[in-house]
mmCIF file of C-alpha atoms in Angstrom:
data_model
loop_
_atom_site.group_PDB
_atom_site.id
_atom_site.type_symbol
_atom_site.label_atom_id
_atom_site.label_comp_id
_atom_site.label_asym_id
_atom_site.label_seq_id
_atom_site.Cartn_x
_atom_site.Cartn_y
_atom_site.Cartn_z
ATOM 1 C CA UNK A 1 26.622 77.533 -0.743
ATOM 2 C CA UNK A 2 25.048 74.399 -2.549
ATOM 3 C CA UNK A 3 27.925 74.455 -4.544
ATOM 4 C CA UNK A 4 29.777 73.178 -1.770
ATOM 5 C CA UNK A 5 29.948 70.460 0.998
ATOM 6 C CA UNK A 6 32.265 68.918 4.165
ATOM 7 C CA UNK A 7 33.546 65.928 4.435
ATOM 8 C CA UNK A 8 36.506 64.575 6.776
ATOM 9 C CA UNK A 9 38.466 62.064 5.009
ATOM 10 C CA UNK A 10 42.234 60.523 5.190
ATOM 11 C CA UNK A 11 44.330 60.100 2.171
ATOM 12 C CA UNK A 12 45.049 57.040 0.336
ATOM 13 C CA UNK A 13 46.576 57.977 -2.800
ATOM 14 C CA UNK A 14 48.482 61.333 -4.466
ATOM 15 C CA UNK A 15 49.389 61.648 -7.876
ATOM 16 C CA UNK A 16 51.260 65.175 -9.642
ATOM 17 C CA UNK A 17 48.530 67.019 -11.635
ATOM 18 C CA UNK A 18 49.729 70.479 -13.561
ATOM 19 C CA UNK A 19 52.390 72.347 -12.697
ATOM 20 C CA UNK A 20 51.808 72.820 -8.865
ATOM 21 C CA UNK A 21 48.567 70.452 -7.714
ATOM 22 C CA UNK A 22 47.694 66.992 -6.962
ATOM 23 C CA UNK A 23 44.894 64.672 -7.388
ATOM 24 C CA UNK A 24 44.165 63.269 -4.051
ATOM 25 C CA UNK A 25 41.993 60.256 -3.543
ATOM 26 C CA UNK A 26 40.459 59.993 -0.156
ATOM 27 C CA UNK A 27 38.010 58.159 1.694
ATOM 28 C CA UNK A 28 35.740 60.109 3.429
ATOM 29 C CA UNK A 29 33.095 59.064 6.463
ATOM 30 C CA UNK A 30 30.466 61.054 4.511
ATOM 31 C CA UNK A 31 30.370 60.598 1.264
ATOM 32 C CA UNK A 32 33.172 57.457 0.396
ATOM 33 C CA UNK A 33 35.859 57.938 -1.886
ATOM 34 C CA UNK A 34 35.933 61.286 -3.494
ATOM 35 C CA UNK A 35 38.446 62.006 -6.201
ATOM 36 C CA UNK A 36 39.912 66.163 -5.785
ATOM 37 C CA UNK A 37 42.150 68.657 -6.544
ATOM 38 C CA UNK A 38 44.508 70.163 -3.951
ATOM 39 C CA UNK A 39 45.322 73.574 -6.146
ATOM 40 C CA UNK A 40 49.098 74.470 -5.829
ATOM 41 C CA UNK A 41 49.603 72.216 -2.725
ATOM 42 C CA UNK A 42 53.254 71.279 -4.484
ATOM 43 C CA UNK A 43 54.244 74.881 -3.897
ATOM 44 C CA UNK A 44 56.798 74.946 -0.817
ATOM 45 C CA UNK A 45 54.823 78.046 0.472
ATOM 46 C CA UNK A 46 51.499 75.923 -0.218
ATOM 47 C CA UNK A 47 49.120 75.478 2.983
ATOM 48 C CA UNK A 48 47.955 72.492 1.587
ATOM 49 C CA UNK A 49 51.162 71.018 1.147
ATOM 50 C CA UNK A 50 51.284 69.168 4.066
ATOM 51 C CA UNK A 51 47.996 68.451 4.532
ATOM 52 C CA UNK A 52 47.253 66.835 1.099
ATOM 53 C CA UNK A 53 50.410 64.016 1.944
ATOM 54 C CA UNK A 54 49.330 60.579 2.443
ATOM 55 C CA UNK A 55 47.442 59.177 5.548
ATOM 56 C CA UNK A 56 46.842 62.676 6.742
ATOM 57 C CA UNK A 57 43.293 63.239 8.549
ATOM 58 C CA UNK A 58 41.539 66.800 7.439
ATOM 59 C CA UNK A 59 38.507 67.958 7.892
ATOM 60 C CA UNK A 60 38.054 69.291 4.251
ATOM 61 C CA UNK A 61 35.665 72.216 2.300
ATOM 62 C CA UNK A 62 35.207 70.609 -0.865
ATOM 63 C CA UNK A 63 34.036 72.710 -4.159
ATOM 64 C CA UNK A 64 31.868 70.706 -6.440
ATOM 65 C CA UNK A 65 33.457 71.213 -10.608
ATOM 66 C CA UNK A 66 32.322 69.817 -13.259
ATOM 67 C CA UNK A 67 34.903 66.741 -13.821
ATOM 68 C CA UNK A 68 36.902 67.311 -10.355
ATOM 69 C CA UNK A 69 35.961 68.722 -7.357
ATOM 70 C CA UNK A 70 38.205 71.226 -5.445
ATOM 71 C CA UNK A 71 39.625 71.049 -2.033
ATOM 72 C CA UNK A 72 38.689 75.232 -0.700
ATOM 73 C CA UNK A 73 40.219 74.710 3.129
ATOM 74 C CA UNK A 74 41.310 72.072 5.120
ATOM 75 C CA UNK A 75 41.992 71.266 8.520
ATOM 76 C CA UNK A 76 44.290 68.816 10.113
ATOM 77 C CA UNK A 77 42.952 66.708 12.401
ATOM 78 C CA UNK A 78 45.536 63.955 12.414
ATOM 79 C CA UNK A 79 48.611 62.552 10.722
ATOM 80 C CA UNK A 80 51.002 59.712 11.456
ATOM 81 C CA UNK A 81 54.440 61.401 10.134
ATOM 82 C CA UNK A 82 56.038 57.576 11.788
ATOM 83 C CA UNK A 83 54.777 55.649 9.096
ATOM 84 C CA UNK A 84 57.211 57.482 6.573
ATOM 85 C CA UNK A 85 60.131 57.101 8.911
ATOM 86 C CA UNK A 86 59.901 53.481 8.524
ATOM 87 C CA UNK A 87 60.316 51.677 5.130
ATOM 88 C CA UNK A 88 58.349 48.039 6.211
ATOM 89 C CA UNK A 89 55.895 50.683 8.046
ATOM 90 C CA UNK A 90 55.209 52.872 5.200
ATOM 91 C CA UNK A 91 55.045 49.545 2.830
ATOM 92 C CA UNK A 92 52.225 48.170 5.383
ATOM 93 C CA UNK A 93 50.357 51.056 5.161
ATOM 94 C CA UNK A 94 50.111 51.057 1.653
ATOM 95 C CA UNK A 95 49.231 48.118 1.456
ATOM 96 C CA UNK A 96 46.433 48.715 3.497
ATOM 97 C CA UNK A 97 45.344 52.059 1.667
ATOM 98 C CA UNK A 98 44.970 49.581 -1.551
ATOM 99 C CA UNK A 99 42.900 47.098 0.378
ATOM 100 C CA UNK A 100 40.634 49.960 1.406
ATOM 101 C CA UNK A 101 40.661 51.360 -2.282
ATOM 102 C CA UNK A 102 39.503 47.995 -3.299
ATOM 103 C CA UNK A 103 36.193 47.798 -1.501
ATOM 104 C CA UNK A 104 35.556 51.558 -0.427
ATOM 105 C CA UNK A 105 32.304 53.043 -2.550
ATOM 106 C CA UNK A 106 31.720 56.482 -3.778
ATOM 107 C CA UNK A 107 28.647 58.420 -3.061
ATOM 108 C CA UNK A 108 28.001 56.584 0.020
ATOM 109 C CA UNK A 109 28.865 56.681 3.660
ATOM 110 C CA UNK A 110 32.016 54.842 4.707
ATOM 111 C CA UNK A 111 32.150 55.563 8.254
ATOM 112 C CA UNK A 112 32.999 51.720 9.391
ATOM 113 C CA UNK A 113 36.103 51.603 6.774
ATOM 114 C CA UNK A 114 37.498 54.610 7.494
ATOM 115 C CA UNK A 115 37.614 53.924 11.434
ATOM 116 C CA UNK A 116 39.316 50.547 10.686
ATOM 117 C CA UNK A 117 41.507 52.021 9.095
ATOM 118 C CA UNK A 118 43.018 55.119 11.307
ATOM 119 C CA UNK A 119 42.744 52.603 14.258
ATOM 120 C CA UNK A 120 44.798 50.175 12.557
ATOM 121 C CA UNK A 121 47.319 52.372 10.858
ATOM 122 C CA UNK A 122 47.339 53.765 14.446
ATOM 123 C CA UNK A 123 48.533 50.656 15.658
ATOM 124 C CA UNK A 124 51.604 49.490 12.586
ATOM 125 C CA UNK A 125 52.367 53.116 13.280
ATOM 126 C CA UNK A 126 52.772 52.644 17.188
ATOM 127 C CA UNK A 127 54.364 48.997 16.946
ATOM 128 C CA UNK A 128 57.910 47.813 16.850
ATOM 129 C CA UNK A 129 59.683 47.227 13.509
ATOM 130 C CA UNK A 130 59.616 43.495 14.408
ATOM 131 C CA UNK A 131 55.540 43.484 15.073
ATOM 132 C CA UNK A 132 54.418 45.054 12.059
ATOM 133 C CA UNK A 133 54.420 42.151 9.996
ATOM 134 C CA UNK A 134 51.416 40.632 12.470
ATOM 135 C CA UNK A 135 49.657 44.255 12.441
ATOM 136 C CA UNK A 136 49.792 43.899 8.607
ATOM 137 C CA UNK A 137 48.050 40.354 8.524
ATOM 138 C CA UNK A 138 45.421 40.765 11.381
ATOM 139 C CA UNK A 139 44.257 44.465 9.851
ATOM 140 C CA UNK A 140 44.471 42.832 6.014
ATOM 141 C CA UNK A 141 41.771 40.523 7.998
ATOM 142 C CA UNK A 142 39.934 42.446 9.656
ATOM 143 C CA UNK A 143 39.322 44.268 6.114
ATOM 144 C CA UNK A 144 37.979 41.259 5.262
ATOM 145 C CA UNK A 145 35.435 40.569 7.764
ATOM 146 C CA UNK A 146 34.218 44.419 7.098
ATOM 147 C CA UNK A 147 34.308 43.788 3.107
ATOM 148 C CA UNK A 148 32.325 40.068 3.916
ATOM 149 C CA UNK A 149 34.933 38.126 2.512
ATOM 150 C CA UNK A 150 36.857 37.080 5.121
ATOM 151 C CA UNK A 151 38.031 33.712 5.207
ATOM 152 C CA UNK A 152 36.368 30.766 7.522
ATOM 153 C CA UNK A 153 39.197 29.464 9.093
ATOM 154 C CA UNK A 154 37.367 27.701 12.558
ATOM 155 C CA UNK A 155 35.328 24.898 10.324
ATOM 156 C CA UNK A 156 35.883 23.459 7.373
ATOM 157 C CA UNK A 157 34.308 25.206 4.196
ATOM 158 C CA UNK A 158 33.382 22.223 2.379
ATOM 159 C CA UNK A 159 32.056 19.415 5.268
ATOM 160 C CA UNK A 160 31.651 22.072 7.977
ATOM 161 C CA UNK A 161 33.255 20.106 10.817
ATOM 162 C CA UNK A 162 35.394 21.896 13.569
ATOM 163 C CA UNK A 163 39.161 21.976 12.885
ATOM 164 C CA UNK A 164 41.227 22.273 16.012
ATOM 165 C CA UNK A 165 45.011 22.539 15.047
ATOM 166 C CA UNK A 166 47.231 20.653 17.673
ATOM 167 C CA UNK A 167 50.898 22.785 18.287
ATOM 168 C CA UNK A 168 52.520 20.566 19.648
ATOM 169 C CA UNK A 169 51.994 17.837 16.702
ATOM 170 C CA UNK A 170 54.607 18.918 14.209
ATOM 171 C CA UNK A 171 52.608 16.423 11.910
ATOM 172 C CA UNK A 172 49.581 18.066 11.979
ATOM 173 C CA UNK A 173 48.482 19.663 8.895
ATOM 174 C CA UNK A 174 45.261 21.113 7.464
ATOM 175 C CA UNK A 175 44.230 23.103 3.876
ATOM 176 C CA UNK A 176 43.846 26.581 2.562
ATOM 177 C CA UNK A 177 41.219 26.885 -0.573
ATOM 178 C CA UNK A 178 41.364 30.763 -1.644
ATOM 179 C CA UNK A 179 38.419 29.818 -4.103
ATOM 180 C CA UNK A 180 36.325 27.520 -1.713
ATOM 181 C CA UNK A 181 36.468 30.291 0.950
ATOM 182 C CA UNK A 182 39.073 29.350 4.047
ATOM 183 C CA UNK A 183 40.429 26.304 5.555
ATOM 184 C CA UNK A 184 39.337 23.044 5.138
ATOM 185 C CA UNK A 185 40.534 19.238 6.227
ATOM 186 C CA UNK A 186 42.997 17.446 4.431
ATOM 187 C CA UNK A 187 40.490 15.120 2.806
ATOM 188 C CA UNK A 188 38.806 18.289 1.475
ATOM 189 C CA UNK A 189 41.895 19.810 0.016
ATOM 190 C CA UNK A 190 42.999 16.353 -1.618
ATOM 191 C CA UNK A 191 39.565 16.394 -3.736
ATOM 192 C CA UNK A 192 40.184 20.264 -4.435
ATOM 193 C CA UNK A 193 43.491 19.590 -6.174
ATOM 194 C CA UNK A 194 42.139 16.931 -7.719
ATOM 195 C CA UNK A 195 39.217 18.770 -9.252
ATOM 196 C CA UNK A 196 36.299 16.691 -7.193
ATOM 197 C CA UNK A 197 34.780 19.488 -5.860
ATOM 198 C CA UNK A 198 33.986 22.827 -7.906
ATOM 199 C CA UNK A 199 33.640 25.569 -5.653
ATOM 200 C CA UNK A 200 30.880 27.642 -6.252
ATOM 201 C CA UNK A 201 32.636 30.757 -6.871
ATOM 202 C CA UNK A 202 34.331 32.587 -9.506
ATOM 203 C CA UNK A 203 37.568 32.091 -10.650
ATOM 204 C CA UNK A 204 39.589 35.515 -10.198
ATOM 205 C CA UNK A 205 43.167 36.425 -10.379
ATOM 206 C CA UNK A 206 45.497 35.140 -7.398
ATOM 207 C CA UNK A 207 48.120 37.493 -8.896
ATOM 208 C CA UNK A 208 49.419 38.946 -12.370
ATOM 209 C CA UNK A 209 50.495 35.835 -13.484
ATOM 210 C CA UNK A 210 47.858 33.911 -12.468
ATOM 211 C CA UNK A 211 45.173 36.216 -14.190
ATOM 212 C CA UNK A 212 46.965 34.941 -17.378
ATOM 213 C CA UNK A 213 47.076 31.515 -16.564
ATOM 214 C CA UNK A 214 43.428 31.855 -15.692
ATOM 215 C CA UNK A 215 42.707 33.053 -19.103
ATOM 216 C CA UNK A 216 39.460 34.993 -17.298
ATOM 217 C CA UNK A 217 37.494 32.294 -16.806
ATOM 218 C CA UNK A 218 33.919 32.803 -17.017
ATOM 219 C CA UNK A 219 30.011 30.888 -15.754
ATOM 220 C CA UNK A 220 28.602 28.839 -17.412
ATOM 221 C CA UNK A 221 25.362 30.307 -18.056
ATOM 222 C CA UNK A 222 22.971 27.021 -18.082
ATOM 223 C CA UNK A 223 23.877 25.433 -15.378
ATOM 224 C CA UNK A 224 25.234 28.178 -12.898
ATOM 225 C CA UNK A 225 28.500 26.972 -11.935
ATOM 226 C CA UNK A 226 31.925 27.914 -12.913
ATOM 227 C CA UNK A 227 35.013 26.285 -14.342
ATOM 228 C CA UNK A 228 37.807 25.641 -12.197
ATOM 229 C CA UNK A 229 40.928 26.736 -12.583
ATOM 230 C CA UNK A 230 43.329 25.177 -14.282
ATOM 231 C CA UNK A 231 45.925 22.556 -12.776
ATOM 232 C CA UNK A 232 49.077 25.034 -12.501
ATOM 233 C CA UNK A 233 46.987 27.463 -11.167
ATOM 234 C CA UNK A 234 44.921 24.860 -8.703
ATOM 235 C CA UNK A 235 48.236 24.284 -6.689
ATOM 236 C CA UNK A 236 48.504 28.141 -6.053
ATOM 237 C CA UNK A 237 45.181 28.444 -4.784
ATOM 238 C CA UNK A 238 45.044 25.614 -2.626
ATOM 239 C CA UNK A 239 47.960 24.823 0.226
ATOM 240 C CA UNK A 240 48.519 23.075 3.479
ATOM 241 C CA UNK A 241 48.664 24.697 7.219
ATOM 242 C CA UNK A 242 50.757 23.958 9.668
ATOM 243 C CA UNK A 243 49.039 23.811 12.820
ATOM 244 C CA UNK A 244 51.260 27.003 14.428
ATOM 245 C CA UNK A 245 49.474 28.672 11.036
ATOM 246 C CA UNK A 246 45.728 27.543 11.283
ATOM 247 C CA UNK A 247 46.056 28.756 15.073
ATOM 248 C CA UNK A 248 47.167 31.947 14.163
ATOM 249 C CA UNK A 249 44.713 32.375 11.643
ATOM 250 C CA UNK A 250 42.285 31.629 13.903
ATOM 251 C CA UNK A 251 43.456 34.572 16.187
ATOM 252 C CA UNK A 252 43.171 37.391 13.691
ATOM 253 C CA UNK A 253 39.362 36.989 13.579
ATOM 254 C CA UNK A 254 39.607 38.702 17.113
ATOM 255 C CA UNK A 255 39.596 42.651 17.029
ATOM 256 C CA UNK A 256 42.102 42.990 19.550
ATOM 257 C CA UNK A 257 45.533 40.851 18.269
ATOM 258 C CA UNK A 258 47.046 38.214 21.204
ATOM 259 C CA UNK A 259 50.495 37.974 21.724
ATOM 260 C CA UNK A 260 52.226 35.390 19.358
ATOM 261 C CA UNK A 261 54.422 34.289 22.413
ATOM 262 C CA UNK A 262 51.153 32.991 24.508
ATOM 263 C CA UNK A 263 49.257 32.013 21.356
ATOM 264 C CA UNK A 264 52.240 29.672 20.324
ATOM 265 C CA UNK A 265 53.629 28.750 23.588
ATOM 266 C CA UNK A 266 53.004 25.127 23.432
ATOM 267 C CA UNK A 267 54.903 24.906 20.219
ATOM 268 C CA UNK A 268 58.135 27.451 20.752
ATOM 269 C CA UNK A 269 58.108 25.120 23.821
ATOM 270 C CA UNK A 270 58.624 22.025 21.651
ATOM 271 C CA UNK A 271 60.274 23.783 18.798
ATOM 272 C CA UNK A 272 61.508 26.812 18.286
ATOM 273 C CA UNK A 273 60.085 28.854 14.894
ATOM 274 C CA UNK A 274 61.188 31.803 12.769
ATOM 275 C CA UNK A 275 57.804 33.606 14.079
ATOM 276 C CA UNK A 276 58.553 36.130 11.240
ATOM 277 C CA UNK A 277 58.512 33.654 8.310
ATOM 278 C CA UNK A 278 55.474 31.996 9.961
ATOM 279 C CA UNK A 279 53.703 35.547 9.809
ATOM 280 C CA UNK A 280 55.067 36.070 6.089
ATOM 281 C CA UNK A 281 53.368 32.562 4.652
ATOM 282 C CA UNK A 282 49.866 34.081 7.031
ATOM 283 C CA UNK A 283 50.657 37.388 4.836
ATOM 284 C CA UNK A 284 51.143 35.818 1.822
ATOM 285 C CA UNK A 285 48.033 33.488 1.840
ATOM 286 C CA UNK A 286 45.897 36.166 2.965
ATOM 287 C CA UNK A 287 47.269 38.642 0.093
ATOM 288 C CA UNK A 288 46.277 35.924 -2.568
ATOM 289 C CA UNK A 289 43.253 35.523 -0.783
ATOM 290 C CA UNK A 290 42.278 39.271 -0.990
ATOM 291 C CA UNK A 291 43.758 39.636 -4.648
ATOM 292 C CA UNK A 292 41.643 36.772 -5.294
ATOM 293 C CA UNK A 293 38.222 37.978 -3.848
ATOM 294 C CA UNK A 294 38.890 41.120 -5.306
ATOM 295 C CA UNK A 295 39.760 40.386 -8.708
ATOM 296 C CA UNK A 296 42.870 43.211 -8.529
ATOM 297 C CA UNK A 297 46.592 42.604 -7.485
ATOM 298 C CA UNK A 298 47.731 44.445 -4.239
ATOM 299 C CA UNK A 299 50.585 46.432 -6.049
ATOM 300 C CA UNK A 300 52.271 46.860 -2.995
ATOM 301 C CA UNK A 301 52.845 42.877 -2.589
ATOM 302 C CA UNK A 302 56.288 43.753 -4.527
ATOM 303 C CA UNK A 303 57.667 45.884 -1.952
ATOM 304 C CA UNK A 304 56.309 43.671 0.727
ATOM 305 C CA UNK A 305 58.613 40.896 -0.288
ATOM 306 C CA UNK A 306 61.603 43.341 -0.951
ATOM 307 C CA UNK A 307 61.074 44.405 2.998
ATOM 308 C CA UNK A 308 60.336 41.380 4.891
ATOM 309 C CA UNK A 309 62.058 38.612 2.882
ATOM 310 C CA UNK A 310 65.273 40.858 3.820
ATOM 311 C CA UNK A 311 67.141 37.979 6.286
ATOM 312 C CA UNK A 312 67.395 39.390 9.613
ATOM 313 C CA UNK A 313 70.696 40.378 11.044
ATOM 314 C CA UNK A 314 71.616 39.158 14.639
ATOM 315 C CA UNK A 315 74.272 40.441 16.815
#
């Protein structure tokens, strides 16, 4: 059956095709992301209707077609039905199916990304509704260290020297430059607002807005470099850390997450945080960061803030 080959892939994204299919997009360990058709798996009676929702786990048949292939049988192997039954859970995992969509190939195998991916949806699925916002951040990470993009965040991208955030000095402050590549002292970040140093890199969108303001900048062909970005857009890209921030930053580089009550207890010692808006401005940093690199906007980022900028209510 040449005509014909197996793959086991999750689901990141469904859309309505016809009258009774969908067009699933999933990343396989085989073969990457492979566009098909689930035929009449929006019938009720369907036996592909639950198996073609998102983040489930088949092992599929796949028919080769001209344009689109078609799904012939699939198996279930797993599914994480608590994802849906959570709105901040579902909105993480979304989130983290667009990451995946941003730097998954076709054609080749991605059997790396699509581990990462199960285990960590695995783990927002398993957590508490008040923990998902750190299994968002240290999985949007850990993305990034498979992609190669992640950012340095232990030296200093522009002199290289050690930075070693001190909790318990509320003073203490360091920077954040998405285009240089990570953190960076303050010195550093004073010259890259100021336009001394022009990162070697090129200047992508930091969101929808900024891709305007950018006005797609481009190289400069003779000598290499590129322009930087302009002043309005400079302050977006580059920001200050809070030493409670840096050392959390720090943390996600690890594959297994530490709890944020022993990584922070000099600090909630000393001064007591809102640990959730310290995780949102880690979220938020890392989003630009990623939309950045990426040169895409994480769609998702909209629902994000409707979910976790909610204040929380206390009894």
């Amino acid at each position: 059956m040449s005509g014909t080959y197996k793959a086991t892939g999750i689901n990141l994204k469904a859309m309505p095709m016809g009258e009774a299919d969908r067009l699933l997009t999933v990343l396989t360990r085989e073969h990457g992301l492979v566009r098909v058709v689930a035929m009449g798996s929006r019938k009720h009676n369907s036996s592909l209707a639950g198996r073609s929702g998102l983040f489930v786990v088949n092992d599929l048949l796949i028919i080769k077609g001209k344009s689109l292939d078609k799904i012939a049988q699939a198996e279930t192997l797993e599914s994480y039905p608590g994802l849906g039954q959570d709105l901040k859970k579902l909105t993480a995992s979304q989130y983290l199916a667009e990451l995946c969509l941003c730097q998954a190939l076709s054609d080749q195998p991605q059997e790396e990304l699509f581990s990462l991916l199960n285990e960590h949806l695995k783990r927002v699925e398993r957590s508490p509704a008040t923990e998902v916002l750190a299994r968002l951040t240290h999985a949007t990470y850990q993305l990034l260290i498979l992609a190669g993009l992640a950012p340095q965040v232990h030296l200093c991208c522009v002199t290289r020297q050690p930075l070693i955030p001190d909790p318990t000095d509320t003073n203490w402050r360091a920077g954040f430059s998405i285009p240089t590549g990570g953190a960076v002292t303050l010195e550093a970040l004073e010259k890259l607002q100021l336009g001394k140093h022009q990162p070697a890199r090129r200047v992508a969108v930091a969101s929808s807005a900024a891709q305007t303001a950018a006005a797609s900048p481009r190289a400069n062909s003779s000598t290499g470099s590129y322009r930087l970005p302009p002043p309005t857009l400079r302050s977006q890209l580059n920001r200050q850390l809070t030493a409670p921030e840096l050392l959390l930053l720090q943390q996600l580089t690890q594959a297994e997450l530490p709890e944020v009550e022993m990584i922070l207890s000099p600090v909630m010692a000393a001064n007591p945080l809102e640990i959730d808006q310290l995780w949102l401005s880690l979220e938020r940093a890392l989003r630009h960061y990623a939309q950045y690199h990426f040169d895409r906007p994480i769609r998702s980022a909209s629902l994000m803030d409707a979910c976790f900028l909610t204040p929380p209510t206390h009894p």
